[in-house]
Structure formats: structure tokens, C-alpha cells
GROMACS .gro file of C-alpha atoms in nm:
model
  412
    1UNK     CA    1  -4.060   3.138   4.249
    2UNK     CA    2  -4.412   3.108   4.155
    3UNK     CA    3  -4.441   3.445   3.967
    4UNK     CA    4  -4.128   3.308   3.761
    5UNK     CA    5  -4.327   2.978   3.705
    6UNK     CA    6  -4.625   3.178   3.552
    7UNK     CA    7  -4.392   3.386   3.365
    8UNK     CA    8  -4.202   3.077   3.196
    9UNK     CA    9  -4.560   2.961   3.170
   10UNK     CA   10  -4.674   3.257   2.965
   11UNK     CA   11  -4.381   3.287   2.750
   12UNK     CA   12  -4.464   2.894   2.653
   13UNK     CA   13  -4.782   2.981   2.553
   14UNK     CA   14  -4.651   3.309   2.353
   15UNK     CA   15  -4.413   3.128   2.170
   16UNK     CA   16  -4.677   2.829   2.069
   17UNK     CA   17  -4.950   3.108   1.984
   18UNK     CA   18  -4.651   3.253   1.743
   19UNK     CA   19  -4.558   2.947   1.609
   20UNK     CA   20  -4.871   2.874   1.542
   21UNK     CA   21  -4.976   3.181   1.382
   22UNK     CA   22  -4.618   3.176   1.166
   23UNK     CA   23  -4.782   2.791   1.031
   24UNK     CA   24  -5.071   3.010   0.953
   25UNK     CA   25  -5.275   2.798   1.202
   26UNK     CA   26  -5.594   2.925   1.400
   27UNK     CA   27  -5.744   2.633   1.548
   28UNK     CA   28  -6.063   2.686   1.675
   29UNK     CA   29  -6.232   2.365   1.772
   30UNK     CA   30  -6.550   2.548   1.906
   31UNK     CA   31  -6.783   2.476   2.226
   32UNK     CA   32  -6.821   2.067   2.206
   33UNK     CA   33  -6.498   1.928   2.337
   34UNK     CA   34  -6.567   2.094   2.668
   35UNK     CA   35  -6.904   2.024   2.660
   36UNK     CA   36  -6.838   1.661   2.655
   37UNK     CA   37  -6.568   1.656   2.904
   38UNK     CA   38  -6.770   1.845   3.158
   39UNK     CA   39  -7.057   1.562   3.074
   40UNK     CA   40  -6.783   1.296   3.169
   41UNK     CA   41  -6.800   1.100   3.468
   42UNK     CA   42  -6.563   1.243   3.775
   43UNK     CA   43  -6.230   1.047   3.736
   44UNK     CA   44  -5.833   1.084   3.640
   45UNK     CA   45  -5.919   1.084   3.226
   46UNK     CA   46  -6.136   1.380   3.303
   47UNK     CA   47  -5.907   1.584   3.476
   48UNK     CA   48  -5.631   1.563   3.240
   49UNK     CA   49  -5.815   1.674   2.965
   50UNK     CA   50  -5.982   1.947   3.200
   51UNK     CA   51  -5.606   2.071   3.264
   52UNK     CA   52  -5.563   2.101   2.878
   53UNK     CA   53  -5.849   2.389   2.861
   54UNK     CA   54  -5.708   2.700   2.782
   55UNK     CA   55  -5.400   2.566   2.641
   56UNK     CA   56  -5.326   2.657   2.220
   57UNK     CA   57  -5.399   2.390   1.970
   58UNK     CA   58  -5.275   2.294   1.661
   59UNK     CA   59  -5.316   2.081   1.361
   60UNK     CA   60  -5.275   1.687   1.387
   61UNK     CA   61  -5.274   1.412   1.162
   62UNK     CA   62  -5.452   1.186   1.438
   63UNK     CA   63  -5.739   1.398   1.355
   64UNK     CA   64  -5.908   1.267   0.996
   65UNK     CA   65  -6.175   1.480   0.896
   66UNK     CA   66  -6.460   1.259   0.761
   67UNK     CA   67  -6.566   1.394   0.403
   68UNK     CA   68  -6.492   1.696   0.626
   69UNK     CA   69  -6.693   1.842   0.898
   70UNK     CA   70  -7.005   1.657   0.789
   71UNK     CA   71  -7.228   1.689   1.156
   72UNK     CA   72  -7.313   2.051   1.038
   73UNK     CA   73  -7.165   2.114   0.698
   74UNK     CA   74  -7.262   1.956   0.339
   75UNK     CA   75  -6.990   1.664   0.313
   76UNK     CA   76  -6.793   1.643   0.046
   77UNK     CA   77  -6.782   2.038   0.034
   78UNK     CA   78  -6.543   2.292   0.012
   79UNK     CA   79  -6.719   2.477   0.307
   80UNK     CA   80  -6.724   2.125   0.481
   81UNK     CA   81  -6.351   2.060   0.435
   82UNK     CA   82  -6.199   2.413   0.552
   83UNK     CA   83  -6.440   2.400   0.860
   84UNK     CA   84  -6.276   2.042   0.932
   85UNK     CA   85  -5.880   2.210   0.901
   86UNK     CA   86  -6.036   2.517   1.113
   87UNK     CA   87  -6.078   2.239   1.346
   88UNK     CA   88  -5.785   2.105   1.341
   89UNK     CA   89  -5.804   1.828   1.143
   90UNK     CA   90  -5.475   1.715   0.994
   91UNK     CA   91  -5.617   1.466   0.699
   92UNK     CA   92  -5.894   1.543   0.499
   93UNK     CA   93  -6.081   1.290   0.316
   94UNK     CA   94  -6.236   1.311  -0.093
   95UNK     CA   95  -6.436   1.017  -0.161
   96UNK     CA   96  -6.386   0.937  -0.517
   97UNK     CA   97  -6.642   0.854  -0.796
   98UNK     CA   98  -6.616   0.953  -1.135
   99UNK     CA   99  -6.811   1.089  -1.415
  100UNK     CA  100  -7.002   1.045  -1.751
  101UNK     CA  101  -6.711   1.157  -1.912
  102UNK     CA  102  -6.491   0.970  -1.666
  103UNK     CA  103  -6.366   1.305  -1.427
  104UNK     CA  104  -6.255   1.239  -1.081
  105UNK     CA  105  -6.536   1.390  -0.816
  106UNK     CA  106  -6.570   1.388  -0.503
  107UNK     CA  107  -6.815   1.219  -0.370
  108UNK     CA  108  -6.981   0.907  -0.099
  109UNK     CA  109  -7.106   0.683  -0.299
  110UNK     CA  110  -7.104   0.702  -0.686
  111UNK     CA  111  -7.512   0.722  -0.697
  112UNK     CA  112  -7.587   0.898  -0.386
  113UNK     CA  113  -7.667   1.286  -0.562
  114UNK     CA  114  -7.989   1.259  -0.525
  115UNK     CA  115  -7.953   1.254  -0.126
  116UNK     CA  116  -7.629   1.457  -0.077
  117UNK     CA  117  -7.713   1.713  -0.314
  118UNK     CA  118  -8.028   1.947  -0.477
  119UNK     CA  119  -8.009   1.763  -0.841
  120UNK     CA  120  -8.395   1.662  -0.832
  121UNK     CA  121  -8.474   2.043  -0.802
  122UNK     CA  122  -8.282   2.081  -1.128
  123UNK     CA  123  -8.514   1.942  -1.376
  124UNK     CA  124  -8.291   1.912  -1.675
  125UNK     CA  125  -8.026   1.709  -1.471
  126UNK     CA  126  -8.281   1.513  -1.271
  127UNK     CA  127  -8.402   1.399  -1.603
  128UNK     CA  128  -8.044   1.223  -1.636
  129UNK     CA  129  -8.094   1.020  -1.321
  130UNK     CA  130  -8.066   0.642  -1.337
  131UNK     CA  131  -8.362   0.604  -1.161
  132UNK     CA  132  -8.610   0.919  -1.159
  133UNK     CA  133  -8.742   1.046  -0.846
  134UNK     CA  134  -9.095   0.788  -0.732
  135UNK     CA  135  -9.296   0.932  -0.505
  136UNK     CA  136  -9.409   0.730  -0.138
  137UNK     CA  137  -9.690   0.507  -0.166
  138UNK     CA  138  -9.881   0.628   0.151
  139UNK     CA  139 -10.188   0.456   0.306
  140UNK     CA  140 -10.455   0.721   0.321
  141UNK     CA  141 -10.611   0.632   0.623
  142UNK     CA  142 -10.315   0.608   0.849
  143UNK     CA  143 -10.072   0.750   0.701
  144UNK     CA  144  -9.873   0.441   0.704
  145UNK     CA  145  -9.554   0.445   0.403
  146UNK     CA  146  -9.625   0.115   0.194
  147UNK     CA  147  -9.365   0.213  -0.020
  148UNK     CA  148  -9.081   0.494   0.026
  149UNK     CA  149  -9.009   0.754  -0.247
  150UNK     CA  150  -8.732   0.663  -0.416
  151UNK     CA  151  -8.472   0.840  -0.659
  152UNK     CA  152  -8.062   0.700  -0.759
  153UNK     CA  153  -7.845   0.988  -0.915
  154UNK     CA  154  -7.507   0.883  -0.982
  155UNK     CA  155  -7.200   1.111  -1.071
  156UNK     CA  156  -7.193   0.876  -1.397
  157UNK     CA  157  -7.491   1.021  -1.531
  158UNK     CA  158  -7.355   1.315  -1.530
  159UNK     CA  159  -7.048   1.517  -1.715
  160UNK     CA  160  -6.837   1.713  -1.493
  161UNK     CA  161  -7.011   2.030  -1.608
  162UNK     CA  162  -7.278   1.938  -1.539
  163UNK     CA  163  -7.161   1.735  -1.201
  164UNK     CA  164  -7.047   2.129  -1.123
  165UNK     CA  165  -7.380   2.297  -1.102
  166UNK     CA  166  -7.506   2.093  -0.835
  167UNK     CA  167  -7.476   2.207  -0.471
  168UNK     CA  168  -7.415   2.012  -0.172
  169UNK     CA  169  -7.671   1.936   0.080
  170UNK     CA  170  -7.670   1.751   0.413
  171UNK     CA  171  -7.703   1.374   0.366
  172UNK     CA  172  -8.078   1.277   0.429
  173UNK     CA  173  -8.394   1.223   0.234
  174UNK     CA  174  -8.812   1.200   0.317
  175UNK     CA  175  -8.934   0.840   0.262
  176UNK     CA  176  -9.326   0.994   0.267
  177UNK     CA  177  -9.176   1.242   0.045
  178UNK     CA  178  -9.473   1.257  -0.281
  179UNK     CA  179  -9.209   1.548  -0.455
  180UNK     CA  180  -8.896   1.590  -0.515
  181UNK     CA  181  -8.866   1.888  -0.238
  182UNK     CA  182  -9.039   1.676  -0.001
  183UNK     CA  183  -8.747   1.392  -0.120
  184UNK     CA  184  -8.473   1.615  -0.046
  185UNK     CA  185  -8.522   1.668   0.356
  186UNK     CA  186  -8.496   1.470   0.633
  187UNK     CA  187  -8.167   1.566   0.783
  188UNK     CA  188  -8.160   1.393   1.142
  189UNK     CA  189  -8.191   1.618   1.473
  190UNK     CA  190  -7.885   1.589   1.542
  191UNK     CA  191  -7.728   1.733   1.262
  192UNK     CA  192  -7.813   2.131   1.110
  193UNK     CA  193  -7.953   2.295   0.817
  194UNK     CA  194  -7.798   2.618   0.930
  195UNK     CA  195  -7.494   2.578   0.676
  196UNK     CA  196  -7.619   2.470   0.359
  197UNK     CA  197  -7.722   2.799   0.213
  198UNK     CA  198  -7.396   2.693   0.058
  199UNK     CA  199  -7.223   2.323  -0.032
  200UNK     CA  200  -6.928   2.391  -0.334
  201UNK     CA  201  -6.904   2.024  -0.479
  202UNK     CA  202  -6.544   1.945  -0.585
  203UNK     CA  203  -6.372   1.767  -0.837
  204UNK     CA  204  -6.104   1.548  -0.678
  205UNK     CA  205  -5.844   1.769  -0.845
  206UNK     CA  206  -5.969   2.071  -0.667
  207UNK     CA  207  -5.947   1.902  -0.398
  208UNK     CA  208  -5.591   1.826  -0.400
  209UNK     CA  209  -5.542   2.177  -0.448
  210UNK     CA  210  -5.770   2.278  -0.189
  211UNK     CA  211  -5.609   2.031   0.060
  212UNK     CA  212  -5.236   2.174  -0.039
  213UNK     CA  213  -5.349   2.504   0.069
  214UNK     CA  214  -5.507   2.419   0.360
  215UNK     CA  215  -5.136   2.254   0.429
  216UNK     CA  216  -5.348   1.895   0.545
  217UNK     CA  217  -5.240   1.554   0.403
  218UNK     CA  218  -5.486   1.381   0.226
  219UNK     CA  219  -5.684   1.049   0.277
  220UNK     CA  220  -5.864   0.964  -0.050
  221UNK     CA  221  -6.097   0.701  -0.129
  222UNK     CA  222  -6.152   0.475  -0.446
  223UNK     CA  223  -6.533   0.398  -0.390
  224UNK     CA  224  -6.683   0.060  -0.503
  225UNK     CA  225  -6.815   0.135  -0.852
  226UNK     CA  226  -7.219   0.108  -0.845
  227UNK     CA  227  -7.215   0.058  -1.233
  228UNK     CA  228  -7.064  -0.242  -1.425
  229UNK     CA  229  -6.702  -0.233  -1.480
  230UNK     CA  230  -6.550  -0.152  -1.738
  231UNK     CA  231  -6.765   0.160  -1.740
  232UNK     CA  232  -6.892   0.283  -2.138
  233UNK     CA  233  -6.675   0.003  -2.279
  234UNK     CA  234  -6.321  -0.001  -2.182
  235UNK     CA  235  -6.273   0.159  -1.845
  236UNK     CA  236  -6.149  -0.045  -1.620
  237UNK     CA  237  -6.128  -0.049  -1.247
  238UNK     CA  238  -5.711  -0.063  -1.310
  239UNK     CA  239  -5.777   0.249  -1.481
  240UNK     CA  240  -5.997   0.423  -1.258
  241UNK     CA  241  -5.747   0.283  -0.963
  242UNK     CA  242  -5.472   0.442  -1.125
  243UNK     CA  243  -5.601   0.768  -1.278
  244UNK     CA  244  -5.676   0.839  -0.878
  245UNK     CA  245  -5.319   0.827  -0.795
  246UNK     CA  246  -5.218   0.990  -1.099
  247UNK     CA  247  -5.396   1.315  -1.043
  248UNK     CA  248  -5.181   1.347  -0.712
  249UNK     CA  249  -4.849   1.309  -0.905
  250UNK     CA  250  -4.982   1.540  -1.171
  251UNK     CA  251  -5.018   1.808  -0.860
  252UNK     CA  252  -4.679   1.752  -0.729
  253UNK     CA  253  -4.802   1.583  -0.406
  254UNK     CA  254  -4.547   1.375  -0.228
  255UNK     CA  255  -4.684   1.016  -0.173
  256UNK     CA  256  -4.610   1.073   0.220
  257UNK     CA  257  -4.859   1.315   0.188
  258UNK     CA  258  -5.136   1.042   0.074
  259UNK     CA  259  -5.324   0.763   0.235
  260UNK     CA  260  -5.513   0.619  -0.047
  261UNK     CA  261  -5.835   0.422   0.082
  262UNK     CA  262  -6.037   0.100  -0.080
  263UNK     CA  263  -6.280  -0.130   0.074
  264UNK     CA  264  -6.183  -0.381  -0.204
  265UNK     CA  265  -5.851  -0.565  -0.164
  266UNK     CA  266  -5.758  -0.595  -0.497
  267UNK     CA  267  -5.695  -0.187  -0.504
  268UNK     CA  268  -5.450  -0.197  -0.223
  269UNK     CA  269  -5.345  -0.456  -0.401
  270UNK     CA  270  -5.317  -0.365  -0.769
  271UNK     CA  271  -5.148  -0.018  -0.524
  272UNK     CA  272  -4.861  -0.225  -0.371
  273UNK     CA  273  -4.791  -0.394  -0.718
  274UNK     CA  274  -4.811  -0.125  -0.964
  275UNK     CA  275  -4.779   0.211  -0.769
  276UNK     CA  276  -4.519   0.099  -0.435
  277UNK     CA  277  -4.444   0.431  -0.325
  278UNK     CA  278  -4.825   0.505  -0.271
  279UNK     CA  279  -4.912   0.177  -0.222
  280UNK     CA  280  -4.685   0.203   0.087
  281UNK     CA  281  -4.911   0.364   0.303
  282UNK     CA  282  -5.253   0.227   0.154
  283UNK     CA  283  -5.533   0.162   0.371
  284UNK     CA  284  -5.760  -0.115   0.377
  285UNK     CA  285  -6.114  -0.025   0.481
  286UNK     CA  286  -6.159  -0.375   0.645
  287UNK     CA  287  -6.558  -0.440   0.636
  288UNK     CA  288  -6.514  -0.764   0.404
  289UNK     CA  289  -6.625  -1.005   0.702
  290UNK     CA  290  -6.866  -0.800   0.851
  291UNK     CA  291  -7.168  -1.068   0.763
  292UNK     CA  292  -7.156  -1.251   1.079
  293UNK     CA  293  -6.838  -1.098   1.143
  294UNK     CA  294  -6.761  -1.083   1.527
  295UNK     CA  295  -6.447  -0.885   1.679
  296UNK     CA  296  -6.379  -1.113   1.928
  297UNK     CA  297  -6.441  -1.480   1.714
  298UNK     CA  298  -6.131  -1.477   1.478
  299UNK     CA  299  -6.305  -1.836   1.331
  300UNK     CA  300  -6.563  -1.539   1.175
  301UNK     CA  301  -6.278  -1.273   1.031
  302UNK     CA  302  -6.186  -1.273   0.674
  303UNK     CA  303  -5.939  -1.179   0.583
  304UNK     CA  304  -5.749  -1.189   0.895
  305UNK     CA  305  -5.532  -0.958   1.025
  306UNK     CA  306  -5.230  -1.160   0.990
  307UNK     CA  307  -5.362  -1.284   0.600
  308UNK     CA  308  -5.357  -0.873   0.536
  309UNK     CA  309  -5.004  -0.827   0.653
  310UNK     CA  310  -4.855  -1.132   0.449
  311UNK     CA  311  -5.038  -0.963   0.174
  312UNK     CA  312  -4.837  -0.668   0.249
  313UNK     CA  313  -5.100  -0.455   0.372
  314UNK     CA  314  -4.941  -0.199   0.582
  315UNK     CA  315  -5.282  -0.016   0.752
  316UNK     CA  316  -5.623  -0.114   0.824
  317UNK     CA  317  -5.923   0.060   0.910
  318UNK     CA  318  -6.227  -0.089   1.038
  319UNK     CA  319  -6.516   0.059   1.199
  320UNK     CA  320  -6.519   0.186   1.589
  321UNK     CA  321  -6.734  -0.123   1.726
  322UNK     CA  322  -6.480  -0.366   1.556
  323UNK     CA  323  -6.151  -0.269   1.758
  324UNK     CA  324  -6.313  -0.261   2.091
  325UNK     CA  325  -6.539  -0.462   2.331
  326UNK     CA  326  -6.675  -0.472   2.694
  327UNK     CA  327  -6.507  -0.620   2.999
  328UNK     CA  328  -6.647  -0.607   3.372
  329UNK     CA  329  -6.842  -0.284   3.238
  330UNK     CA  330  -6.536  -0.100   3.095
  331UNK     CA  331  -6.440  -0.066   2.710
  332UNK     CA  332  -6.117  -0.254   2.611
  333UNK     CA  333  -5.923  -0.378   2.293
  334UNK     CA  334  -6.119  -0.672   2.075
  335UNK     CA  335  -5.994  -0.959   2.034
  336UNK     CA  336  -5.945  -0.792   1.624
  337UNK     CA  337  -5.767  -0.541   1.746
  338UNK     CA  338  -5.491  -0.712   1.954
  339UNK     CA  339  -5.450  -0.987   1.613
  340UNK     CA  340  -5.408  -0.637   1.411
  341UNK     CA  341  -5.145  -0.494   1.663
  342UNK     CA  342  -4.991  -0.850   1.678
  343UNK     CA  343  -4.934  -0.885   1.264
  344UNK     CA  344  -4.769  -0.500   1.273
  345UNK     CA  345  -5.028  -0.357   1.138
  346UNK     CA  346  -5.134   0.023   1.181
  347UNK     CA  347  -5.477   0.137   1.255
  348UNK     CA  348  -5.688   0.391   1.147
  349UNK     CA  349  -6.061   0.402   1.267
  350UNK     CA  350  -6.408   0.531   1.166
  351UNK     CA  351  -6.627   0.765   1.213
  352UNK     CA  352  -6.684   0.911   1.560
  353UNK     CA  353  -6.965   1.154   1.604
  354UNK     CA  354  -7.132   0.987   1.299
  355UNK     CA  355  -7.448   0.923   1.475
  356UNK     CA  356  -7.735   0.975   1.702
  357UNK     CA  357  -7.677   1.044   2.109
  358UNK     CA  358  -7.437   0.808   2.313
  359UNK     CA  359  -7.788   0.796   2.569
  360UNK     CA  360  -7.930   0.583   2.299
  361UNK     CA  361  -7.675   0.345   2.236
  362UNK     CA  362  -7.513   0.576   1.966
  363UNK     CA  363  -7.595   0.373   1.685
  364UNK     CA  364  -7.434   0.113   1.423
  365UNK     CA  365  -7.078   0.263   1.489
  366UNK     CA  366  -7.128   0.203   1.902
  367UNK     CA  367  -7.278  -0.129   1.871
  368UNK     CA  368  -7.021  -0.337   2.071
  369UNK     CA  369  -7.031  -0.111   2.332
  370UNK     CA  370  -7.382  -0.004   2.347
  371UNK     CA  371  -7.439  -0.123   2.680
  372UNK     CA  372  -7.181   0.054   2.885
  373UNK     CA  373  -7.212   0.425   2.713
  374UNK     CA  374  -7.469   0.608   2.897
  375UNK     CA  375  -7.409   1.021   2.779
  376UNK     CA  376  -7.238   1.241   2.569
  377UNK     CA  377  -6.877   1.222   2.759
  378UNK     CA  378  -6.864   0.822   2.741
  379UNK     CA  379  -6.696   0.991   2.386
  380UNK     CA  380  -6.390   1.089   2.533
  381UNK     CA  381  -6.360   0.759   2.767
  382UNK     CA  382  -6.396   0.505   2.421
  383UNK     CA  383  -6.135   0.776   2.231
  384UNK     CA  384  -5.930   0.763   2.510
  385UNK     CA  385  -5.945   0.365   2.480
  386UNK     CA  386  -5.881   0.361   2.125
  387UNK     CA  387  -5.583   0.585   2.135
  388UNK     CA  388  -5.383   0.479   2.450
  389UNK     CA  389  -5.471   0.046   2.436
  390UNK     CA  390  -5.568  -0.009   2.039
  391UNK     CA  391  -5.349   0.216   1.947
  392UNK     CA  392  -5.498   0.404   1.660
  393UNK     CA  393  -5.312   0.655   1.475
  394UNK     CA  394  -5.593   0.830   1.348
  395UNK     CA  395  -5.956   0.861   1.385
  396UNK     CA  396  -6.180   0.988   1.165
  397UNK     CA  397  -6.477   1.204   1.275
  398UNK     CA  398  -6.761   1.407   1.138
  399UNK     CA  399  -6.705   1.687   1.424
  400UNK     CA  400  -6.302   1.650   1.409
  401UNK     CA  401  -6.230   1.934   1.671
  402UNK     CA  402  -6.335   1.643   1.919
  403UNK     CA  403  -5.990   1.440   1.789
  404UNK     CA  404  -5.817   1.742   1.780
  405UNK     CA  405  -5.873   1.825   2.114
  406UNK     CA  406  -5.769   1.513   2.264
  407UNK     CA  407  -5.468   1.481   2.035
  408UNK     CA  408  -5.323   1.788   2.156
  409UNK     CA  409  -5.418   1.725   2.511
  410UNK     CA  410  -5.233   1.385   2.525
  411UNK     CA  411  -4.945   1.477   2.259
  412UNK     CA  412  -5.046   1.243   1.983
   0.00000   0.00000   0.00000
């Protein structure tokens, strides 16, 4: 009987390694899931996802790669996105900013080239920048930085061309930096330089065609103009709202296939209204409150979950810390996230593995729960949280075989 079991067994696994490799899926999700469930404290959440070890993986959509696989690769690359579908990652996310000549890019933040990519060791585009690279004001005797070196690129300085010849770098820069190589390091310890030899920037329409391809859906994101609007004259954030979506329909993308993103309201909006069958699955990057915003004092939310659904809001994404809290010592729902489950509302969070170690409080995305995770496993235990009592149904991260792994483990 048991020799039958194992041979049922193996035939599973045959038939799942097939069908994966007929959805020409290789999931590789590398050494740091297990690594952080080994670090996990003894108990029933680690031995399910122990039992899960050798078991084939494939693609989900509760895995959101954040501007791809930023922890080691250039974000906003094309080397950054395919490592993020290598890992599994069923949504991939362009950032969009546009250009001089108003192109689609992607990109963080409209004016961030100067610490996401090498344009201040191009001298003919670095002479474009808004702000030209200032070197640190350091005190001589002890070294002390009065004032930190300073540079602001944006992608609106630049034509698309020209946008094109820059190459990605990981997201850091010196503050003592006195040139503009000096400017250009700083990448935190826990992140690598070991991939940056390349970082392909992309326009947003190559990366639609990148992300068909790769056979991912696709989570862009309309970021909050840094220039006046309307940009040169006459281009409106309506325009720039709806070129976005446009560029999707051009490709022949089907709207399931899109969650469009906006931390301003009046996108989703101006999405709903004008645009329905993308507007339908929208998502509302909900940080508007976040000035004395507390997840369990509804008095400080605003909007409110319930305010977003009569809006007709469909998803909402806020940050980790917002959709959970700390109860006798163990992480459970906020008070935000039971209102957001309560008004029908789906919920996407972000970004795991977007900071320092868990042994240090993890950082601005951790802060609600900074006392109660202690080492690198507490990951799993606050995923684990977020996916079986919030409720998520996605979560982005910068290392998105992490997601992955869980996803498959618990059938998600």
C-alpha cells in the first residue's frame, strides 16, 4: 500500500512538473524561503510550510512583484522584472511617469533618476536636471554632514531618447557624497550591487509587452506628478490618466489583465467614470490619512473604508503596518482592516522585504508590529496573518519568491 502511495505521489508531481513546463513555467524561488522558515519559531505554521519543501511551484497572482525583484536587481528594470516572474510572481508592477515629450516610462517617482539610475555620470543629460548635482557641505574637523549633496532628475527633463540611454541602478545615494560618483552609492547592506552591471530602463509600452510575454498580469501605477499640472501647457492629469490606460488597449490587453494603481482618488475616480471596464478593478493606494493616521482609531482615517466603497472603490491597498496590530504579543487584523473587510472591499498590501532586518524592528513598513518581530522568520508568521485573517489577495514584495512560496504552500 505504501509503495502505491509513493507511486500516486510521484506521478502527482510528474504531471505538475509537465504542466508546468507545457505553461512554460520554471519557478525557481531560490535559497530564502527556506531560510526563513527554518529561522521560524517551532510551531504548527512552521511545519506546514516545512511539508511544502520539495513540492513544484508555480506562478500566482497573490504574488505582486514590487517594481520587480528590487532587493537585488535595479527596479524598474527589465532584468528586475523577469527575475520577479522567475520567482514566481504573478503581477508585475511599472510605475508610471512620463516624459519631456510626454512618453509613458517606467519609473518610482517622476524625479527620482538621479538616485535610481547613472544620469549624473552622463554629463550632457545631467546638465538637463532640474536641480544639478550639489555637493555635501562637510565639517572638516569631524566630519560631520551640515548639508547633504543633493541632485533632482526627473523623467520630464528628459525625451524618451534620451530617457533610453540611461541605465538602472539600485535605489540609494551618498549624502557626504562631494561628486557625482560619490552621489550615486549608498545602496543599504541589505540589498546587492552584484546585478547592476546591467539595469534596461523601460518605457511603459515595453513593458506591457514585456509583461505579455512573461504571461503575468499587470499592476501599473499613475504616480503623483512632481511638476505642475497641466505639464508644458495643456497636459492634463485627465490626459496623462487616460493615455496610461490607453497604451494597454492599444496592446490588446484585456482589462482583467490590469490593476491600475493611484494614490490620488480622483484617478480611481476619473477610472470608474470615464474608463468602467478598467476602472473595475482599480486600486486605491490608501496613504491619504497617514498624518496622524492610526489603524486602530477610525476617528483618525480619511477616507474611510466604508466612504471608499460608496465611492465605488472596489480595492484598496495600504501599507503592511496599517492592516495589522498587536494583541497579547501576537499579530492580528487592525481595527482598518476589519472596517475594509466589513465595506466589501478587497485588499492588496505593500511591500514585504522592503527593508532592513526583522531583529531591528524592520523598519517604516513593520512599525505596528515592531515590538513582537524578533528574526528573519517572524516574515512568514505576519504573511501568514495577512493572508489567512486580513485576507489579502495579494502582496507585493521586493524578494517575491517569499509570496510565492507561501501561496503555493497554502493554495492561494
Amino acid at each position: 500500500m505504501r509503495f502505491k502511495t509513493l507511486i500516486v505521489a510521484a506521478a502527482a508531481c510528474l504531471l505538475a512538473s509537465v504542466a508546468g513546463a507545457v505553461a512554460g513555467e520554471n519557478i525557481q524561488v531560490g535559497p530564502r524561503p527556506y531560510y526563513l522558515i527554518e529561522n521560524m519559531d517551532d510551531g504548527p505554521l512552521k511545519e506546514s510550510l516545512r511539508m511544502c519543501e520539495e513540492r513544484p511551484l508555480r506562478r500566482t497572482a497573490f504574488s505582486i512583484g514590487h517594481r520587480g525583484a528590487p532587493m537585488q536587481f535595479p527596479e524598474h528594470t527589465k532584468e528586475s522584472y523577469e527575475a520577479a516572474a522567475r520567482m514566481g510572481a504573478g503581477v508585475l508592477e511599472c510605475d508610471v511617469a512620463f516624459t519631456k515629450d510626454r512618453q509613458l516610462v517606467c519609473r518610482h517617482s517622476q524625479c527620482d533618476l538621479a538616485t535610481t539610475t547613472n544620469i549624473l555620470a552622463i554629463p550632457e543629460l545631467a546638465a538637463k536636471c532640474s536641480k544639478p548635482f550639489t555637493p555635501a557641505k562637510v565639517d572638516p574637523a569631524t566630519g560631520e554632514v551640515l548639508e547633504p549633496a543633493t541632485a533632482m532628475c526627473c523623467t520630464s527633463d528628459l525625451t524618451v531618447d534620451e530617457f533610453k540611454r540611461l541605465k538602472g541602478k539600485m535605489d540609494a545615494f551618498n549624502p557626504a557624497a562631494a561628486t557625482p560618483e560619490e552621489f550615486m552609492g549608498g545602496t543599504p547592506a541589505w540589498r546587492t550591487e552584484l546585478y547592476t552591471a546591467t539595469g534596461t530602463v523601460m518605457t511603459h509600452k515595453e513593458s506591457i509587452a514585456l509583461f505579455k510575454k512573461l504571461g503575468v498580469k499587470m499592476t501599473p501605477e499613475l504616480k503623483t506628478p512632481s511638476v505642475a499640472m497641466p505639464f508644458d501647457g495643456d497636459y492634463t492629469q485627465e490626459k496623462y490618466a487616460r493615455q496610461m490606460l490607453d497604451e494597454y488597449r492599444q496592446a490588446g490587453v484585456d482589462p482583467s489583465m490590469v490593476f491600475a494603481q493611484s494614490f490620488r482618488l480622483a484617478d480611481i475616480l476619473y477610472w470608474l467614470k470615464n474608463d468602467p471596464d478598467f476602472g473595475a478593478q482599480a486600486v486605491f493606494l490608501d496613504e491619504d490619512g497617514l498624518k496622524g493616521f492610526n489603524q486602530d482609531k477610525p476617528e483618525t482615517w480619511a477616507p474611510t473604508p466604508a466612504e471608499l466603497a460608496a465611492d465605488g472603490v472596489k480595492i484598496v491597498a495600504p501599507p503592511l503596518w496599517v492592516l495589522v496590530t498587536v494583541e497579547d504579543g501576537r499579530i492580528v487584523p487592525s481595527a482598518y482592516a476589519k472596517a475594509a473587510k466589513a465595506a466589501g472591499l478587497k485588499i492588496i498590501t505593500w511591500s514585504l522585504e522592503r527593508s532592513g532586518l526583522l531583529a531591528d524592528g524592520g523598519g517604516w513598513y513593520y512599525q505596528s508590529v515592531k515590538d513582537v518581530v524578533r528574526k528573519p522568520g517572524d516574515m512568514f508568521t505576519l504573511v501568514d496573518v495577512l493572508a489567512q485573517q486580513v485576507g489579502v489577495i495579494g502582496i507585493f514584495s521586493d524578494w517575491p519568491g517569499t509570496v510565492t512560496y507561501y501561496a503555493n504552500c497554502k493554495g492561494l
